[in-house]
């Protein structure tokens, strides 16, 4: 398998540090507000990576952090008149709900910044001891960027060309005042009188809280070791966040990430999806008007390094594609009856038994668009087998289609998208009513009463039920 490495700007082979085990760290949510589709883009891109690696037989240790303390959370909670920790917890739950709704695979570990203060203090102490950090005597500790020869290597920037290494949201006069060099960045921020007392922790150099970048270096080290395989996140995090993460970790003497994998933005009218632009599409609101699998399809079937231009047309296309996949799976399952493959059968198909073109596409820097083209080929062949009455071919294509879709988290008959409530009564009631109307329609057509037949079909369509006529009779689906 090969992945594009942002650090070297080249496609490189995945060569795990430990044989048979892939360690991945993904920068997760800063829980300052509701999750929008830009946030979910990263989670679903790496979701496909984790699923494919596991299908290829690797054990995967997948860490996705939660930033539950930072300047933005403190500012927004203060504006709302709520405790910062309650504000963070509210939106962490919203993120959890969005991940579940879209079927994102659960991380192996999901550590919070506030749960790892001792590890972050220990890292600052290590950097101080190794001469890469200094404190200003007022409770602030800074990383000295000139102390590290390879600073800027991730984003290929010369230190001499930089005026700051802080994100705009992290800059304030109190913190800047203690810097020896304006390009240094904060490892630890001294407690402020206008901030809640609960938002600070005791440390050897003074009471305060971690800088933004510190948590990821400390937590990746704790859960994945000194050197791990893949570090991921949105492309907007490359600088300064990921550059500073790498600097801290290298200065600590750790190898850190072997490959850097970044996903592109979601844009609307050419502008990056963000709350500051006022064009954020909140996942919870979108799910009120579009199905969860269609939303997932729109976000995860585009190459992770390609920008997604968001539009109603994109959602409409995704919904139509999902319905087409579902129709094939439903029709094939109806034909096969008890021979319909179980989810266990679907997930048991190894990568080596999937179509070669599909595996080659996934191995080629997660080319999900190329993989999807292979899926459509087998859907077409499966529909032909249904029409020809070749049950063996139907079974083969259905198993392959569902197995490939499962890698993308989109198996229509997978447990996540199937109704597992255990109450079949509503479905039986719906089937009885719809079948009754279809019988009336069939009688009208037999009597050549086309107006009555069309009226019944329109009545069903108004209720969200689509009817398809075939040589074997009418079929319907929601």
PDB file of N, CA and C in Angstrom, residues 1-4 14 44-56 300-301 303-304 351 354-375 403-409:
ATOM      1  N   UNK A   1       0.842  -1.195   0.000  1.00  0.00           N
ATOM      2  CA  UNK A   1       0.000   0.000   0.000  1.00  0.00           C
ATOM      3  C   UNK A   1       0.872   1.238   0.000  1.00  0.00           C
ATOM      4  N   UNK A   2       0.455   2.248  -0.761  1.00  0.00           N
ATOM      5  CA  UNK A   2       1.195   3.496  -0.849  1.00  0.00           C
ATOM      6  C   UNK A   2       0.287   4.672  -0.505  1.00  0.00           C
ATOM      7  N   UNK A   3       0.859   5.656   0.169  1.00  0.00           N
ATOM      8  CA  UNK A   3       0.121   6.844   0.577  1.00  0.00           C
ATOM      9  C   UNK A   3       0.936   8.092   0.258  1.00  0.00           C
ATOM     10  N   UNK A   4       0.245   9.155  -0.094  1.00  0.00           N
ATOM     11  CA  UNK A   4       0.924  10.429  -0.334  1.00  0.00           C
ATOM     12  C   UNK A   4       1.338  11.021   1.001  1.00  0.00           C
ATOM     13  N   UNK A  14       3.758   2.234   2.560  1.00  0.00           N
ATOM     14  CA  UNK A  14       3.497   2.080   3.987  1.00  0.00           C
ATOM     15  C   UNK A  14       4.358   0.932   4.495  1.00  0.00           C
ATOM     16  N   UNK A  44     -14.118  10.646   8.169  1.00  0.00           N
ATOM     17  CA  UNK A  44     -14.535   9.625   7.224  1.00  0.00           C
ATOM     18  C   UNK A  44     -13.411   9.236   6.258  1.00  0.00           C
ATOM     19  N   UNK A  45     -12.510  10.168   5.958  1.00  0.00           N
ATOM     20  CA  UNK A  45     -11.360   9.816   5.122  1.00  0.00           C
ATOM     21  C   UNK A  45     -10.504   8.772   5.823  1.00  0.00           C
ATOM     22  N   UNK A  46     -10.239   8.985   7.104  1.00  0.00           N
ATOM     23  CA  UNK A  46      -9.399   8.045   7.838  1.00  0.00           C
ATOM     24  C   UNK A  46     -10.182   6.803   8.249  1.00  0.00           C
ATOM     25  N   UNK A  47     -11.498   6.916   8.284  1.00  0.00           N
ATOM     26  CA  UNK A  47     -12.348   5.753   8.511  1.00  0.00           C
ATOM     27  C   UNK A  47     -12.129   4.724   7.407  1.00  0.00           C
ATOM     28  N   UNK A  48     -12.102   5.189   6.154  1.00  0.00           N
ATOM     29  CA  UNK A  48     -11.877   4.284   5.031  1.00  0.00           C
ATOM     30  C   UNK A  48     -10.481   3.675   5.095  1.00  0.00           C
ATOM     31  N   UNK A  49      -9.492   4.470   5.519  1.00  0.00           N
ATOM     32  CA  UNK A  49      -8.131   3.959   5.646  1.00  0.00           C
ATOM     33  C   UNK A  49      -8.067   2.843   6.687  1.00  0.00           C
ATOM     34  N   UNK A  50      -8.675   3.072   7.844  1.00  0.00           N
ATOM     35  CA  UNK A  50      -8.657   2.068   8.913  1.00  0.00           C
ATOM     36  C   UNK A  50      -9.359   0.787   8.455  1.00  0.00           C
ATOM     37  N   UNK A  51     -10.525   0.939   7.830  1.00  0.00           N
ATOM     38  CA  UNK A  51     -11.270  -0.238   7.362  1.00  0.00           C
ATOM     39  C   UNK A  51     -10.455  -1.039   6.342  1.00  0.00           C
ATOM     40  N   UNK A  52      -9.784  -0.332   5.422  1.00  0.00           N
ATOM     41  CA  UNK A  52      -9.037  -1.036   4.385  1.00  0.00           C
ATOM     42  C   UNK A  52      -7.820  -1.742   4.981  1.00  0.00           C
ATOM     43  N   UNK A  53      -7.123  -1.076   5.884  1.00  0.00           N
ATOM     44  CA  UNK A  53      -5.968  -1.711   6.515  1.00  0.00           C
ATOM     45  C   UNK A  53      -6.384  -2.981   7.256  1.00  0.00           C
ATOM     46  N   UNK A  54      -7.484  -2.911   7.961  1.00  0.00           N
ATOM     47  CA  UNK A  54      -7.955  -4.099   8.681  1.00  0.00           C
ATOM     48  C   UNK A  54      -8.374  -5.193   7.706  1.00  0.00           C
ATOM     49  N   UNK A  55      -8.979  -4.822   6.590  1.00  0.00           N
ATOM     50  CA  UNK A  55      -9.356  -5.828   5.588  1.00  0.00           C
ATOM     51  C   UNK A  55      -8.108  -6.487   4.982  1.00  0.00           C
ATOM     52  N   UNK A  56      -7.031  -5.725   4.927  1.00  0.00           N
ATOM     53  CA  UNK A  56      -5.781  -6.274   4.412  1.00  0.00           C
ATOM     54  C   UNK A  56      -5.047  -7.127   5.440  1.00  0.00           C
ATOM     55  N   UNK A 300     -17.295  10.582   1.538  1.00  0.00           N
ATOM     56  CA  UNK A 300     -16.202   9.600   1.565  1.00  0.00           C
ATOM     57  C   UNK A 300     -15.943   8.909   0.246  1.00  0.00           C
ATOM     58  N   UNK A 301     -16.620   9.286  -0.843  1.00  0.00           N
ATOM     59  CA  UNK A 301     -16.349   8.651  -2.130  1.00  0.00           C
ATOM     60  C   UNK A 301     -15.592   9.591  -3.061  1.00  0.00           C
ATOM     61  N   UNK A 303     -11.726  11.387  -3.478  1.00  0.00           N
ATOM     62  CA  UNK A 303     -10.355  11.185  -2.990  1.00  0.00           C
ATOM     63  C   UNK A 303     -10.045  12.169  -1.869  1.00  0.00           C
ATOM     64  N   UNK A 304      -9.373  11.669  -0.822  1.00  0.00           N
ATOM     65  CA  UNK A 304      -9.179  12.500   0.375  1.00  0.00           C
ATOM     66  C   UNK A 304      -8.338  13.736   0.101  1.00  0.00           C
ATOM     67  N   UNK A 351      -8.913  -9.122   1.499  1.00  0.00           N
ATOM     68  CA  UNK A 351      -8.550  -8.212   0.412  1.00  0.00           C
ATOM     69  C   UNK A 351      -8.087  -8.974  -0.818  1.00  0.00           C
ATOM     70  N   UNK A 354     -10.997  -9.893  -3.150  1.00  0.00           N
ATOM     71  CA  UNK A 354     -11.776  -8.825  -3.768  1.00  0.00           C
ATOM     72  C   UNK A 354     -11.242  -8.585  -5.176  1.00  0.00           C
ATOM     73  N   UNK A 355     -12.019  -7.942  -6.046  1.00  0.00           N
ATOM     74  CA  UNK A 355     -11.530  -7.676  -7.407  1.00  0.00           C
ATOM     75  C   UNK A 355     -10.172  -6.974  -7.390  1.00  0.00           C
ATOM     76  N   UNK A 356      -9.271  -7.422  -8.255  1.00  0.00           N
ATOM     77  CA  UNK A 356      -7.910  -6.875  -8.262  1.00  0.00           C
ATOM     78  C   UNK A 356      -7.899  -5.364  -8.483  1.00  0.00           C
ATOM     79  N   UNK A 357      -8.774  -4.875  -9.361  1.00  0.00           N
ATOM     80  CA  UNK A 357      -8.795  -3.440  -9.651  1.00  0.00           C
ATOM     81  C   UNK A 357      -9.243  -2.630  -8.427  1.00  0.00           C
ATOM     82  N   UNK A 358     -10.144  -3.200  -7.640  1.00  0.00           N
ATOM     83  CA  UNK A 358     -10.587  -2.525  -6.425  1.00  0.00           C
ATOM     84  C   UNK A 358      -9.431  -2.432  -5.432  1.00  0.00           C
ATOM     85  N   UNK A 359      -8.758  -3.563  -5.198  1.00  0.00           N
ATOM     86  CA  UNK A 359      -7.646  -3.580  -4.252  1.00  0.00           C
ATOM     87  C   UNK A 359      -6.521  -2.662  -4.713  1.00  0.00           C
ATOM     88  N   UNK A 360      -6.257  -2.660  -6.016  1.00  0.00           N
ATOM     89  CA  UNK A 360      -5.196  -1.799  -6.545  1.00  0.00           C
ATOM     90  C   UNK A 360      -5.530  -0.329  -6.334  1.00  0.00           C
ATOM     91  N   UNK A 361      -6.798   0.017  -6.522  1.00  0.00           N
ATOM     92  CA  UNK A 361      -7.215   1.414  -6.316  1.00  0.00           C
ATOM     93  C   UNK A 361      -7.072   1.821  -4.856  1.00  0.00           C
ATOM     94  N   UNK A 362      -7.507   0.971  -3.938  1.00  0.00           N
ATOM     95  CA  UNK A 362      -7.406   1.299  -2.524  1.00  0.00           C
ATOM     96  C   UNK A 362      -5.955   1.364  -2.067  1.00  0.00           C
ATOM     97  N   UNK A 363      -5.113   0.507  -2.648  1.00  0.00           N
ATOM     98  CA  UNK A 363      -3.690   0.524  -2.300  1.00  0.00           C
ATOM     99  C   UNK A 363      -2.973   1.735  -2.878  1.00  0.00           C
ATOM    100  N   UNK A 364      -3.565   2.353  -3.887  1.00  0.00           N
ATOM    101  CA  UNK A 364      -2.959   3.503  -4.546  1.00  0.00           C
ATOM    102  C   UNK A 364      -3.448   4.792  -3.890  1.00  0.00           C
ATOM    103  N   UNK A 365      -2.911   5.067  -2.704  1.00  0.00           N
ATOM    104  CA  UNK A 365      -3.230   6.307  -1.985  1.00  0.00           C
ATOM    105  C   UNK A 365      -4.734   6.462  -1.758  1.00  0.00           C
ATOM    106  N   UNK A 366      -5.394   5.341  -1.407  1.00  0.00           N
ATOM    107  CA  UNK A 366      -6.839   5.351  -1.127  1.00  0.00           C
ATOM    108  C   UNK A 366      -7.637   5.993  -2.259  1.00  0.00           C
ATOM    109  N   UNK A 367      -7.490   5.479  -3.445  1.00  0.00           N
ATOM    110  CA  UNK A 367      -8.218   6.003  -4.589  1.00  0.00           C
ATOM    111  C   UNK A 367      -9.657   5.487  -4.554  1.00  0.00           C
ATOM    112  N   UNK A 368     -10.483   6.093  -3.718  1.00  0.00           N
ATOM    113  CA  UNK A 368     -11.849   5.602  -3.516  1.00  0.00           C
ATOM    114  C   UNK A 368     -12.711   5.800  -4.760  1.00  0.00           C
ATOM    115  N   UNK A 369     -12.403   6.807  -5.560  1.00  0.00           N
ATOM    116  CA  UNK A 369     -13.170   7.016  -6.791  1.00  0.00           C
ATOM    117  C   UNK A 369     -12.933   5.854  -7.751  1.00  0.00           C
ATOM    118  N   UNK A 370     -11.675   5.420  -7.870  1.00  0.00           N
ATOM    119  CA  UNK A 370     -11.375   4.268  -8.710  1.00  0.00           C
ATOM    120  C   UNK A 370     -11.992   3.000  -8.165  1.00  0.00           C
ATOM    121  N   UNK A 371     -11.994   2.867  -6.837  1.00  0.00           N
ATOM    122  CA  UNK A 371     -12.608   1.698  -6.216  1.00  0.00           C
ATOM    123  C   UNK A 371     -14.112   1.672  -6.465  1.00  0.00           C
ATOM    124  N   UNK A 372     -14.738   2.831  -6.401  1.00  0.00           N
ATOM    125  CA  UNK A 372     -16.183   2.914  -6.629  1.00  0.00           C
ATOM    126  C   UNK A 372     -16.541   2.523  -8.059  1.00  0.00           C
ATOM    127  N   UNK A 373     -15.686   2.864  -9.004  1.00  0.00           N
ATOM    128  CA  UNK A 373     -15.946   2.481 -10.404  1.00  0.00           C
ATOM    129  C   UNK A 373     -16.012   0.964 -10.536  1.00  0.00           C
ATOM    130  N   UNK A 374     -15.166   0.260  -9.795  1.00  0.00           N
ATOM    131  CA  UNK A 374     -15.188  -1.204  -9.821  1.00  0.00           C
ATOM    132  C   UNK A 374     -16.488  -1.723  -9.205  1.00  0.00           C
ATOM    133  N   UNK A 375     -16.931  -1.072  -8.145  1.00  0.00           N
ATOM    134  CA  UNK A 375     -18.195  -1.473  -7.515  1.00  0.00           C
ATOM    135  C   UNK A 375     -19.346  -1.354  -8.505  1.00  0.00           C
ATOM    136  N   UNK A 403     -19.063  -6.533   0.038  1.00  0.00           N
ATOM    137  CA  UNK A 403     -17.742  -6.572   0.673  1.00  0.00           C
ATOM    138  C   UNK A 403     -16.946  -5.319   0.350  1.00  0.00           C
ATOM    139  N   UNK A 404     -17.016  -4.877  -0.897  1.00  0.00           N
ATOM    140  CA  UNK A 404     -16.311  -3.651  -1.282  1.00  0.00           C
ATOM    141  C   UNK A 404     -16.947  -2.436  -0.636  1.00  0.00           C
ATOM    142  N   UNK A 405     -18.264  -2.396  -0.628  1.00  0.00           N
ATOM    143  CA  UNK A 405     -18.951  -1.264   0.004  1.00  0.00           C
ATOM    144  C   UNK A 405     -18.665  -1.200   1.505  1.00  0.00           C
ATOM    145  N   UNK A 406     -18.501  -2.355   2.136  1.00  0.00           N
ATOM    146  CA  UNK A 406     -18.209  -2.379   3.570  1.00  0.00           C
ATOM    147  C   UNK A 406     -16.885  -1.688   3.872  1.00  0.00           C
ATOM    148  N   UNK A 407     -15.933  -1.771   2.944  1.00  0.00           N
ATOM    149  CA  UNK A 407     -14.650  -1.072   3.118  1.00  0.00           C
ATOM    150  C   UNK A 407     -14.873   0.436   3.170  1.00  0.00           C
ATOM    151  N   UNK A 408     -15.890   0.909   2.472  1.00  0.00           N
ATOM    152  CA  UNK A 408     -16.228   2.339   2.477  1.00  0.00           C
ATOM    153  C   UNK A 408     -17.277   2.673   3.533  1.00  0.00           C
ATOM    154  N   UNK A 409     -17.655   1.668   4.339  1.00  0.00           N
ATOM    155  CA  UNK A 409     -18.666   1.901   5.364  1.00  0.00           C
ATOM    156  C   UNK A 409     -20.056   2.081   4.798  1.00  0.00           C
TER     157      UNK A 409
END
